[in-house]
CSV table of C-alpha atoms in Angstrom, one decimal:
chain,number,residue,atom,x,y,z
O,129,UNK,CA,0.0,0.0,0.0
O,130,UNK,CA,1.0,3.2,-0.7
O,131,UNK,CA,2.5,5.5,2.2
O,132,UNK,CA,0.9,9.3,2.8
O,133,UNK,CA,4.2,10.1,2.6
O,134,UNK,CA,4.4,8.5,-0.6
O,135,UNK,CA,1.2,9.7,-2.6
O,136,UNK,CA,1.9,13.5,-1.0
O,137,UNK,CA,5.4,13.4,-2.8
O,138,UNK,CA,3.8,12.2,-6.3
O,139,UNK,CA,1.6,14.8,-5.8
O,140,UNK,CA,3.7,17.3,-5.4
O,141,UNK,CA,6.3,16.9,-8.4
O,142,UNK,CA,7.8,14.6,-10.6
O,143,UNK,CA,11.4,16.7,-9.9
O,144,UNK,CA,12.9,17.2,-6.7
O,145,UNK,CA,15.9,19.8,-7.3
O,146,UNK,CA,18.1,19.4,-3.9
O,147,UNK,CA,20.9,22.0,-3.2
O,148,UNK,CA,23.3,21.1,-0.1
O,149,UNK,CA,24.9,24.7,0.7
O,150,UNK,CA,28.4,23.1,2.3
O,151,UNK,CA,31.4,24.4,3.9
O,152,UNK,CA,34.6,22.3,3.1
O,153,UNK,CA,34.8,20.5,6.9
O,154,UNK,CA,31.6,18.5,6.2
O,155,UNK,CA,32.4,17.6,2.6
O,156,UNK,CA,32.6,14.1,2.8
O,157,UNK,CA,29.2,14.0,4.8
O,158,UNK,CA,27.4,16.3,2.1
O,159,UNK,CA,28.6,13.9,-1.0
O,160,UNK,CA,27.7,10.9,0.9
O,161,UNK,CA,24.2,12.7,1.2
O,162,UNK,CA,23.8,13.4,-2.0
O,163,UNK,CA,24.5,10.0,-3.0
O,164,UNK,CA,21.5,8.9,-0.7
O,165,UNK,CA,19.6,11.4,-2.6
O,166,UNK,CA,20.5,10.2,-6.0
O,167,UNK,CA,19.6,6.5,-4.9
O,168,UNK,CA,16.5,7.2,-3.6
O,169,UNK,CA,13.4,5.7,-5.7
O,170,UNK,CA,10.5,7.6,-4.2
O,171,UNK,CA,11.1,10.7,-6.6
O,172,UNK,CA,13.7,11.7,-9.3
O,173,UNK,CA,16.3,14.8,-7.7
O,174,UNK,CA,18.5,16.7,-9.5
O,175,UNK,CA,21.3,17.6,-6.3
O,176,UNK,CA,23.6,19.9,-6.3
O,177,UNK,CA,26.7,20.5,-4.1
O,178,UNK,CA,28.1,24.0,-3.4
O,179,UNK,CA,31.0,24.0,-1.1
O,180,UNK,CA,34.4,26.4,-1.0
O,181,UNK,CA,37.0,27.1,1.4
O,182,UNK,CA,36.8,30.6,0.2
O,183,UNK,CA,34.3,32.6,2.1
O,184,UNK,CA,34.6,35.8,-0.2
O,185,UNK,CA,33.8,33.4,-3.0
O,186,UNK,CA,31.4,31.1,-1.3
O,187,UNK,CA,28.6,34.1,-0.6
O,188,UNK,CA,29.4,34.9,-4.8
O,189,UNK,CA,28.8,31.3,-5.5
O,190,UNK,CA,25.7,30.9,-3.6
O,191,UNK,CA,23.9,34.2,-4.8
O,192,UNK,CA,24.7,33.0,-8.3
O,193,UNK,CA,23.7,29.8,-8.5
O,194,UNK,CA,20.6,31.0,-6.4
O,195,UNK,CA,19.6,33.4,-9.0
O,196,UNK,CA,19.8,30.2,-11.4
O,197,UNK,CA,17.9,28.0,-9.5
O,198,UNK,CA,14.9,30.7,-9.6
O,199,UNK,CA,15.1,31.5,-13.2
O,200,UNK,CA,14.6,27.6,-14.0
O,201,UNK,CA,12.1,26.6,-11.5
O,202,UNK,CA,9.2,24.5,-12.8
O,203,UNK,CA,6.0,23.5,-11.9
O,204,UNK,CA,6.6,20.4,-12.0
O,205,UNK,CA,9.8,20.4,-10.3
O,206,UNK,CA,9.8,21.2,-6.2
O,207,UNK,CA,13.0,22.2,-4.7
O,208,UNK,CA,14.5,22.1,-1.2
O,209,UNK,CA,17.8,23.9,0.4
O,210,UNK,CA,19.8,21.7,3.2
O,211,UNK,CA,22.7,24.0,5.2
O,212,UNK,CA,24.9,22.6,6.9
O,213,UNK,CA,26.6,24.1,10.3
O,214,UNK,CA,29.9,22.8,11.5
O,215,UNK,CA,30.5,24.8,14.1
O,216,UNK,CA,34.4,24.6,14.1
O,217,UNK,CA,36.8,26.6,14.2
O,218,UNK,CA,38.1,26.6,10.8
O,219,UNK,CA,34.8,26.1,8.5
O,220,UNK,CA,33.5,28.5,6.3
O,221,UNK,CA,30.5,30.1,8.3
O,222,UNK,CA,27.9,29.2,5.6
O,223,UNK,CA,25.2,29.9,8.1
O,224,UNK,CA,26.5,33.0,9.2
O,225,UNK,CA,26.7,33.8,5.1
O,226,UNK,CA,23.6,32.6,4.1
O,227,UNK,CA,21.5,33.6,6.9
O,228,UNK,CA,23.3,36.9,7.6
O,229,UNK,CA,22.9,40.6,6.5
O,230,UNK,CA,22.6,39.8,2.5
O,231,UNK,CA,20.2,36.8,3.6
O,232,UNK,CA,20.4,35.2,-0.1
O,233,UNK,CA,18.3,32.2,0.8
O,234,UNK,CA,15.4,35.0,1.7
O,235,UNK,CA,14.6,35.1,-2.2
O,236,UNK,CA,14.1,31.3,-2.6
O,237,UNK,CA,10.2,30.6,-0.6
O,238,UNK,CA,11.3,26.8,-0.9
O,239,UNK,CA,12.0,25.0,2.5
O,240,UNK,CA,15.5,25.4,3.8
O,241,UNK,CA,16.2,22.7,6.6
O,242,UNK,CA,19.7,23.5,8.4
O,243,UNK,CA,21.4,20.7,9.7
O,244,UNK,CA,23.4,21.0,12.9
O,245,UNK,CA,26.3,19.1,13.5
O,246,UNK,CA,28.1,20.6,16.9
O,247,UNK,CA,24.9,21.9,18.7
O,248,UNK,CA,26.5,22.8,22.2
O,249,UNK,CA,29.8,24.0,20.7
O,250,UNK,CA,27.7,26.7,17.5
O,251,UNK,CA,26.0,27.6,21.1
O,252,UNK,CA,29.3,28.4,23.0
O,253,UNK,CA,31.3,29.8,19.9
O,254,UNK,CA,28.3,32.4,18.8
O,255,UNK,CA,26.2,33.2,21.6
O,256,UNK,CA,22.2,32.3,22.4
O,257,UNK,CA,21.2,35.2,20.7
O,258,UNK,CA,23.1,35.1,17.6
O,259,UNK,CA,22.3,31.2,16.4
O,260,UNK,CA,18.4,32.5,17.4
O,261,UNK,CA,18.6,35.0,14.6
O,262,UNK,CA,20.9,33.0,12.5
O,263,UNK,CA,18.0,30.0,12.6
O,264,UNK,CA,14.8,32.6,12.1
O,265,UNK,CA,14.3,32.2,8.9
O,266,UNK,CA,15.4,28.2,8.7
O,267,UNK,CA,12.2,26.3,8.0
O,268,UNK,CA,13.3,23.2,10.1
O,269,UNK,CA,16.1,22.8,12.5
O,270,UNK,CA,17.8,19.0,12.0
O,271,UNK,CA,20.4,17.6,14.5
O,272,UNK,CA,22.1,14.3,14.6
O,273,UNK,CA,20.8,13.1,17.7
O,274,UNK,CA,18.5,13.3,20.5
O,275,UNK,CA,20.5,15.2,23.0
O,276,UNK,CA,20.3,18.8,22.6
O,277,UNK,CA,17.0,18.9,20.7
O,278,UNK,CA,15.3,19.9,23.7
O,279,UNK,CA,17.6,23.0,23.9
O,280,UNK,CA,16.9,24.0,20.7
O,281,UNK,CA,13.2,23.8,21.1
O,282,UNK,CA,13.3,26.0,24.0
O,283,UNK,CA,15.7,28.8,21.9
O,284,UNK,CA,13.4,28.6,19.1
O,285,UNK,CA,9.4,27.5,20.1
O,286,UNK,CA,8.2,28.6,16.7
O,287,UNK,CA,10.7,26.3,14.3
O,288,UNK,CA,10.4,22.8,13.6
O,289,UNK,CA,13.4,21.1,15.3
O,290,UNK,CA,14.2,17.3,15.0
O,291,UNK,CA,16.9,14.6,15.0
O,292,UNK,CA,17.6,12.3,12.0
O,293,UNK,CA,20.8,10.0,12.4
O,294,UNK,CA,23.8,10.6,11.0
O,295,UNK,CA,24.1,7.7,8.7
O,296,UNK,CA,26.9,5.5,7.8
O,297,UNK,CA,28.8,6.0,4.5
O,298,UNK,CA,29.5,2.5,3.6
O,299,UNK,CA,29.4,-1.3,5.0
O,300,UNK,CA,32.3,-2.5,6.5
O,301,UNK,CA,32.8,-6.5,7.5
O,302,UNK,CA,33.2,-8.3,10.7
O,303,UNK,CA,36.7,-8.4,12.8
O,304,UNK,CA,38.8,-11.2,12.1
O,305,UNK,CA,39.9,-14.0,14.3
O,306,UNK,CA,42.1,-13.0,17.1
O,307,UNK,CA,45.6,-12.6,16.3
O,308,UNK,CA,47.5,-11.5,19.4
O,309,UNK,CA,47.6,-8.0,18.3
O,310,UNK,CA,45.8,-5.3,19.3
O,311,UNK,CA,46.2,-1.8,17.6
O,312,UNK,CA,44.6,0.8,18.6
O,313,UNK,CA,44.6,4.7,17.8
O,314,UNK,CA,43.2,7.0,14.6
O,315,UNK,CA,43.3,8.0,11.3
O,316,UNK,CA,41.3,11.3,12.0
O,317,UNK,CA,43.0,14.8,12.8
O,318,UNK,CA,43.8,15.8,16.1
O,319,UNK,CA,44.0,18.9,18.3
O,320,UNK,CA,40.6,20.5,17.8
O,321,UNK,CA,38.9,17.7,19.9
O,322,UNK,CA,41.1,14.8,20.0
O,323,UNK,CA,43.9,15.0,22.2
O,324,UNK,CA,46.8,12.8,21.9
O,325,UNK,CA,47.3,12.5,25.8
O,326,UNK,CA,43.7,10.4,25.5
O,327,UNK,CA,45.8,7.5,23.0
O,328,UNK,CA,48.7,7.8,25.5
O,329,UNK,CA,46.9,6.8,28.6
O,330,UNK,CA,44.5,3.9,27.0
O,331,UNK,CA,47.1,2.3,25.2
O,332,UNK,CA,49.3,2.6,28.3
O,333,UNK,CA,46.0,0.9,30.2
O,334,UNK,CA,45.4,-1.3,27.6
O,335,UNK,CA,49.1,-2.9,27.9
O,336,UNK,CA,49.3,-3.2,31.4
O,337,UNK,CA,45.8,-4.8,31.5
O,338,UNK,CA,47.5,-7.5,28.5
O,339,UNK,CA,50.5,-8.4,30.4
O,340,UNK,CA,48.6,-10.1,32.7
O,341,UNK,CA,47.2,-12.9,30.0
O,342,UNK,CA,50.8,-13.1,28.1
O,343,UNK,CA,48.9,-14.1,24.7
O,344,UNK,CA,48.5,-10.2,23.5
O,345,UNK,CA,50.7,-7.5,22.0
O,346,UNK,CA,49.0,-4.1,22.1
O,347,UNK,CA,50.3,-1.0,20.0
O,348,UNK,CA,49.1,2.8,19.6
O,349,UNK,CA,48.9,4.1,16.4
O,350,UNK,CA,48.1,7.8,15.3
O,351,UNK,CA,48.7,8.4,11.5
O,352,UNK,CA,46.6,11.9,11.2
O,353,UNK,CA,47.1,15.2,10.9
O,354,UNK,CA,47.9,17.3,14.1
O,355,UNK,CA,46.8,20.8,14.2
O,356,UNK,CA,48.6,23.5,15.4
O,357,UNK,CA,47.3,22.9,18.9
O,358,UNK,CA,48.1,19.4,18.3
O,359,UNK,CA,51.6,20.1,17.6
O,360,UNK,CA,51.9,22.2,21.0
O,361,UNK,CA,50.4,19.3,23.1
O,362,UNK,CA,53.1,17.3,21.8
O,363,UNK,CA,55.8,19.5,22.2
O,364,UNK,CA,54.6,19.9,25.9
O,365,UNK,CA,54.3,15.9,26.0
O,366,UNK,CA,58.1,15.4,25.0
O,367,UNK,CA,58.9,17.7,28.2
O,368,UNK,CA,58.1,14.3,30.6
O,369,UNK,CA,60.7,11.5,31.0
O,370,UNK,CA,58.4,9.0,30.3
O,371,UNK,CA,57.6,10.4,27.0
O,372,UNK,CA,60.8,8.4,24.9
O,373,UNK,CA,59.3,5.0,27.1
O,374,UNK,CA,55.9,5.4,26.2
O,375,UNK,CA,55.9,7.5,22.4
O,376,UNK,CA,57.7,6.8,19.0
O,377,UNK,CA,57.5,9.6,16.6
O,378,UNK,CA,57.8,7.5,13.4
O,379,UNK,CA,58.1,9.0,9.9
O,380,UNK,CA,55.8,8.3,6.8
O,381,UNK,CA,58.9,7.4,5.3
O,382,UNK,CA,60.0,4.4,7.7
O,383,UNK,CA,56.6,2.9,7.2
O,384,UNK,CA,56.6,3.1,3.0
O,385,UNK,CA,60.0,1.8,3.3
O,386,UNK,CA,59.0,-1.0,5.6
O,387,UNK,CA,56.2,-1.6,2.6
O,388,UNK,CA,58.6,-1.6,0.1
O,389,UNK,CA,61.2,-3.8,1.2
O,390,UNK,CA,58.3,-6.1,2.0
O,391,UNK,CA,58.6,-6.1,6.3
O,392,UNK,CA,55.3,-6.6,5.8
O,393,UNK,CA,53.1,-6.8,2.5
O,394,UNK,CA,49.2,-6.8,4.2
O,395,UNK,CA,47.5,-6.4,7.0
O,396,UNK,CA,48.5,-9.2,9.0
O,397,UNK,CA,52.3,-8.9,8.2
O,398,UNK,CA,51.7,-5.3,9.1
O,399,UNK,CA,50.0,-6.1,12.3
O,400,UNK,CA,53.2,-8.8,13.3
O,401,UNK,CA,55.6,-6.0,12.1
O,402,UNK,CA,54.4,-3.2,13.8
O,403,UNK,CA,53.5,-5.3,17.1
O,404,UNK,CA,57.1,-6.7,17.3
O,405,UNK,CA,58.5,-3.6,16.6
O,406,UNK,CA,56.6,-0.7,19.2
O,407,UNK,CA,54.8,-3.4,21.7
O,408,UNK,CA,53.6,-1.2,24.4
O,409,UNK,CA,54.3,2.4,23.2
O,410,UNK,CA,52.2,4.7,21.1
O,411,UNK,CA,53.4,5.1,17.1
O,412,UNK,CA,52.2,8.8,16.0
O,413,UNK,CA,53.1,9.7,12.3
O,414,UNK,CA,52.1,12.0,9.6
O,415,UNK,CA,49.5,10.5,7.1
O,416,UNK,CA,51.0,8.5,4.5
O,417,UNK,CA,51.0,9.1,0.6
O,418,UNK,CA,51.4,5.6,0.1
O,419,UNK,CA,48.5,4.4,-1.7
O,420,UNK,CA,48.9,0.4,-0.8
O,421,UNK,CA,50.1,1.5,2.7
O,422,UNK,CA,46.9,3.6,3.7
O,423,UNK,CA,44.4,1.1,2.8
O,424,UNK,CA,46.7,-1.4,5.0
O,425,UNK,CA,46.7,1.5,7.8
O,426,UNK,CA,42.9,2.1,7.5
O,427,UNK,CA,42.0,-1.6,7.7
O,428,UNK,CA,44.3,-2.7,10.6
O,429,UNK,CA,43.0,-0.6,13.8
O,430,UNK,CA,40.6,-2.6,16.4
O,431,UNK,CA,39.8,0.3,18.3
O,432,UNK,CA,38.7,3.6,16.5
O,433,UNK,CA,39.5,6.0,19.6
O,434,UNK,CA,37.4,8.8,19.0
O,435,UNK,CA,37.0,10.6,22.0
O,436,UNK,CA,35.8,14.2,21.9
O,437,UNK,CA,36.6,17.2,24.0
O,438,UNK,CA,34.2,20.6,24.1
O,439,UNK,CA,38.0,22.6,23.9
O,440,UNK,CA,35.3,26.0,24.1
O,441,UNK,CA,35.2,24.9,27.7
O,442,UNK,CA,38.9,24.6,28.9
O,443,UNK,CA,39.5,26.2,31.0
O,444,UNK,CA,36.2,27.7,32.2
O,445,UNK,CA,37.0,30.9,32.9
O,446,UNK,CA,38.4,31.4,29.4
O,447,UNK,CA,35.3,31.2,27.4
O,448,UNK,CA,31.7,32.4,27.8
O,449,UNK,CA,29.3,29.8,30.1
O,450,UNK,CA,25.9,28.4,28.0
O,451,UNK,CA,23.9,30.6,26.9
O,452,UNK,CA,25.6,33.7,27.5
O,453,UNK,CA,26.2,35.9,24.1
O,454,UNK,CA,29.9,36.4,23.7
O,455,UNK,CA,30.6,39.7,22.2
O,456,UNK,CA,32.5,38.0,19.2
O,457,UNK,CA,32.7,34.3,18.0
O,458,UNK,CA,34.9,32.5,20.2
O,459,UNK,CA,38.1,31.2,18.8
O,460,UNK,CA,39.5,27.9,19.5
O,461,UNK,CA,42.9,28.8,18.5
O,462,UNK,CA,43.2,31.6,20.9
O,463,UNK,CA,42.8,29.6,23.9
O,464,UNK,CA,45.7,28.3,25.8
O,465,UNK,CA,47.2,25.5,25.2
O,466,UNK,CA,45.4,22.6,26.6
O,467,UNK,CA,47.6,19.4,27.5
O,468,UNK,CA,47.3,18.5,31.0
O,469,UNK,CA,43.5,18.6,30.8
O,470,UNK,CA,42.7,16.1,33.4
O,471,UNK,CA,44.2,18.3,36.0
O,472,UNK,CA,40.3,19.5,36.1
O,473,UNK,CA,37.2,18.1,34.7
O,474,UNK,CA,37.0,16.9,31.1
O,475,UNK,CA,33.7,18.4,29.0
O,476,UNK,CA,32.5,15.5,26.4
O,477,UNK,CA,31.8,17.6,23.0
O,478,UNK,CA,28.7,16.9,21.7
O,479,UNK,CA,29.4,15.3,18.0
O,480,UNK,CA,28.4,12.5,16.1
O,481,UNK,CA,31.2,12.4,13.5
O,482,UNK,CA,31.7,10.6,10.7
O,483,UNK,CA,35.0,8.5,11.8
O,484,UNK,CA,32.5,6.8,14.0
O,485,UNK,CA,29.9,6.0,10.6
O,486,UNK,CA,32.3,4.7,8.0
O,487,UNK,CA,31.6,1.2,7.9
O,488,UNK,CA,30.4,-0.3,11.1
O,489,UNK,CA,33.6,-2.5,11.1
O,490,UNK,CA,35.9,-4.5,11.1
O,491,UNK,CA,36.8,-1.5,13.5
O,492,UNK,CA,35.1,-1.1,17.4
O,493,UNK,CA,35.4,2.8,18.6
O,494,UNK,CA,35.9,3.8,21.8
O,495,UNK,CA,33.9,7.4,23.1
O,496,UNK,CA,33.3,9.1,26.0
O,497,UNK,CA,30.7,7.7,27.9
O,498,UNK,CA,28.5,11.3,27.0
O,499,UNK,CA,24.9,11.9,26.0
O,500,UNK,CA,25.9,12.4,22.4
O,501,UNK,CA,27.1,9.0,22.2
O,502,UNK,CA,24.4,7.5,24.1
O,503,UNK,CA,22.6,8.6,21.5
O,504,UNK,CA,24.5,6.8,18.6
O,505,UNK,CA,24.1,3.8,20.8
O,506,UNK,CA,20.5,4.0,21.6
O,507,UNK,CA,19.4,5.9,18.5
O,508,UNK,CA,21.3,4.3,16.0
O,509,UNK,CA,22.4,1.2,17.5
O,510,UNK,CA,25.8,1.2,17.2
O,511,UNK,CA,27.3,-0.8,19.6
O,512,UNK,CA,30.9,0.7,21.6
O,513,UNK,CA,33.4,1.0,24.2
O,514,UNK,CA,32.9,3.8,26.6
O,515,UNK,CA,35.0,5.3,28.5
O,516,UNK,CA,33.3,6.4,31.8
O,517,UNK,CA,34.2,8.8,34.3
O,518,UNK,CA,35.1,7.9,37.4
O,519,UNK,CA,32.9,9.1,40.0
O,520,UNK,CA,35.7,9.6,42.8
O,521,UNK,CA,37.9,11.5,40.8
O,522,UNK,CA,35.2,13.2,38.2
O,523,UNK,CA,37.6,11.8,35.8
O,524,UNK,CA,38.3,9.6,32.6
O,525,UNK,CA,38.6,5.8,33.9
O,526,UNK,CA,41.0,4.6,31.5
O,527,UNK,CA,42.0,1.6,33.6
O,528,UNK,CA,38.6,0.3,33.4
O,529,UNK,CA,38.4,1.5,29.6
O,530,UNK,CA,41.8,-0.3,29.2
O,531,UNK,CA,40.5,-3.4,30.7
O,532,UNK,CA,37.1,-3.5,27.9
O,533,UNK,CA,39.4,-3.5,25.4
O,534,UNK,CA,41.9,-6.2,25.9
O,535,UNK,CA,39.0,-8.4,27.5
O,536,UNK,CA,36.8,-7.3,24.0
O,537,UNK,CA,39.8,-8.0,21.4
O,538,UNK,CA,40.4,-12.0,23.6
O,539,UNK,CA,36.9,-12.9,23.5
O,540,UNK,CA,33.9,-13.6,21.0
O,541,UNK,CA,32.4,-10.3,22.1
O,542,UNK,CA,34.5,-8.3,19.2
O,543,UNK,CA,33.3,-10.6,16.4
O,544,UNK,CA,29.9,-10.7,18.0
O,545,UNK,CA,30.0,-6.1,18.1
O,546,UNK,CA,31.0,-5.7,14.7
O,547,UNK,CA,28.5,-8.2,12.9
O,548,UNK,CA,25.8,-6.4,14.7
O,549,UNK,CA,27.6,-3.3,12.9
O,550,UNK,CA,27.9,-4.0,10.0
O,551,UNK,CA,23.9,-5.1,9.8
O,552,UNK,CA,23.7,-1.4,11.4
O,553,UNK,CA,25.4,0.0,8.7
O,554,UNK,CA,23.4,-1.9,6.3
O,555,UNK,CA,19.9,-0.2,7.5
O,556,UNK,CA,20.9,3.0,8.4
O,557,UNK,CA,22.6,3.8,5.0
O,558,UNK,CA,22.6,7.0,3.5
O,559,UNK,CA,19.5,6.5,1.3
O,560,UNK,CA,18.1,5.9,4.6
O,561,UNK,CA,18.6,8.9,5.3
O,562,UNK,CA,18.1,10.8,2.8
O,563,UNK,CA,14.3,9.2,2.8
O,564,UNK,CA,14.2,11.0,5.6
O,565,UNK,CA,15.0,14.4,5.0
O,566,UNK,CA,12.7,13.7,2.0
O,567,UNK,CA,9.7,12.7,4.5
O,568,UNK,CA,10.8,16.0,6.7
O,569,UNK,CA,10.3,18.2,3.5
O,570,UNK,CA,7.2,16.5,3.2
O,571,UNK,CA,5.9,17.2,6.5
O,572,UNK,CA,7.0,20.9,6.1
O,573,UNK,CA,5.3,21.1,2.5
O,574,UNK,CA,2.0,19.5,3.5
O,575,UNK,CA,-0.3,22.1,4.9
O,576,UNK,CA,-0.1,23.8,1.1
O,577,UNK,CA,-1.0,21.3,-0.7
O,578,UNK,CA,-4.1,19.7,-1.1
O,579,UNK,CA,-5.0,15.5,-1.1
């Protein structure tokens, strides 16, 4: 039988012209939307992706292509605009652009939905007040998860505000059988809200919890970019003696070289190699160019660690409290440095990146047991490791963290997490959600049209 939903959008048009308004930080989530879009068989789009890391030219671009969208429109063709807000540091404000003094989007009376990725942290970096009249003229409000849509209610009553899930970009495959190895670390940049102290202390955890059992090797890796900060909270890291014990600063170069002379040819080689070689310590290098050796890298981590800092709150009394409307946006770069961050206590970020929805496996992550990723538990139903906060200390239990992981990686429990996974992955695919912002345009198109 044939869904409302269904016989409201043949109703409507035979065309659906989508245009995702992007900045540069989100562009592997807007193409992996627009994909969904494209694959979608409940009505033909036409999609369009407008993204720059200029923000002189981004405003030019928009207005133009704007202007061309309007002198083309059809009766039989409906349009909707999706905006996406970061709300990093380094993105370019598209919001801010869009929805700003020259408002382009004001000419267009087809739905805009605005879809907000860092809710808390667009809160803290612009003000209550400012995202209020940012958002006024948004048609619907979308975040990733549950968590902060309450907030956003309150700060805007008359708007349309709901969650849709993130989404994953691909289907992965179950972990293989245990090897004796276990590597664990990221691929994904740190410094804005991943700190390389966090790898450091599980993987320091996670190998003293291993030596007990005799049968497991475990190993840190880091092959990402560091930011600026990143690169200061290393510096300040070499400063402790137990810094050359625990850390190996390891060059692209010896790993390609290692490739080439054929140390190790795959990922299991590479897992022996690399586990007879830095057992116990933490390997951080710069991302490799390496074609061959990347997809090795990418598809030899068990533990994704992805957990997320709200930097915009360290240290408290150097940025403005919820709420309260900073006289500028808040930059993340002119904080100070942040390395010995469990001296006070650590601020989960609200995210729901996409590290943590590439594939749903072979790969288990490891978050901060936070609301945000209760959410991608409970919401989604991707299963994880947390890492919980211990109640005497009000800080990251990493022992106990540690502990999960070597007892997950030794046991069936691994195979059993990322076969559930992967099925995840399956259903909530990106057509998935795409259907979904489709049946949100519905909803905000309805009361015009007639059955």
């Amino acid at each position: 039988t044939q869904s409302t939903w269904g016989r409201h959008m043949s109703k409507l048009a035979s065309m659906m012209e989508i245009v995702v308004f992007s900045p540069e930080t989100l562009q592997a989530f807007a193409a992996q939307l627009i994909r969904g879009f494209e694959e979608t068989t409940n009505v033909s789009t036409i999609t369009h992706l407008l993204m720059s890391t200029s923000t002189d030219e981004y405003l030019q671009c928009c207005e133009r292509h704007l202007d061309n969208v309007l002198s083309n429109n059809r009766d039989d063709k409906s349009q909707l605009m999706i905006v996406q807000w970061h709300g990093a540091e380094h993105e370019v404000p598209v919001v801010p652009l869009l929805f700003g003094a020259s408002n382009p989007l004001s000419k267009v009376s087809s739905p805009t939905i605005v879809i907000i990725h860092r809710p808390e942290e667009i809160i803290l970096r612009y003000g209550h007040a400012k995202v209020c009249d940012l958002l006024s003229t948004a048609s619907a409000i979308v975040l990733l998860g549950n968590c902060f849509v309450q907030e956003y209610q309150q700060m805007l009553p008359k708007k349309l505000v709901t969650s849709i899930p993130h989404g994953f970009f691909a289907v992965g495959s179950p972990a293989p059988p245990f090897d004796g190895v276990l590597i664990l670390g990221t691929q994904t940049a740190m410094g804005e809200m991943r700190h390389l102290e966090d790898v450091i202390h599980i993987t320091a955890s996670a190998h003293e919890a291993a030596e007990t059992y005799g049968d497991l090797s475990v190993v840190g890796l880091v092959t990402a970019k560091l930011t600026p900060r990143a690169e200061r909270e290393l510096e300040q890291l070499q400063q402790h003696e137990w810094f050359k014990s625990r850390v190996v600063l390891c060059s692209k170069q010896e790993l390609e070289d290692a490739y080439q002379s054929q140390q190790y040819t795959e990922i299991s080689t590479f897992r022996a190699w690399i586990a007879k070689r830095y057992r116990g310590r933490v390997v951080i290098c710069e991302p490799v160019t390496t074609v061959e050796v990347g997809n090795i890298l990418k598809d030899s981590f068990d533990i994704n660690v992805q957990l997320y800092h709200e930097l915009l709150r360290y240290p408290a009394d150097a940025v403005s409290p919820l709420f309260k409307t900073p006289e500028e946006p808040i930059s993340t770069d002119s904080l100070p440095p942040v390395t010995h961050i469990y001296q006070q206590q650590f601020y989960p970020k609200v995210e729901y990146a996409g590290s943590l929805h590439a594939n749903g496996g072979p790969t288990v992550a490891l978050v901060f047991d936070s609301p945000s990723m209760k959410d991608v538990e409970l919401s989604e139903g991707l299963q994880v490791l947390f890492v919980e906060k211990d109640t005497s200390t009000e800080l990251p239990n990493f022992v106990k963290a540690g502990q999960q992981c070597v007892d997950m990686i030794r046991t069936v429990k691994r195979s059993e997490m990322t076969l559930h996974n992967v099925q995840t992955a399956e259903s909530l695919n990106m057509k998935a959600v795409a259907n979904a912002y489709l049946e949100l345009y519905s909803s905000l198109t309805r009361s015009s049209s007639s059955y």
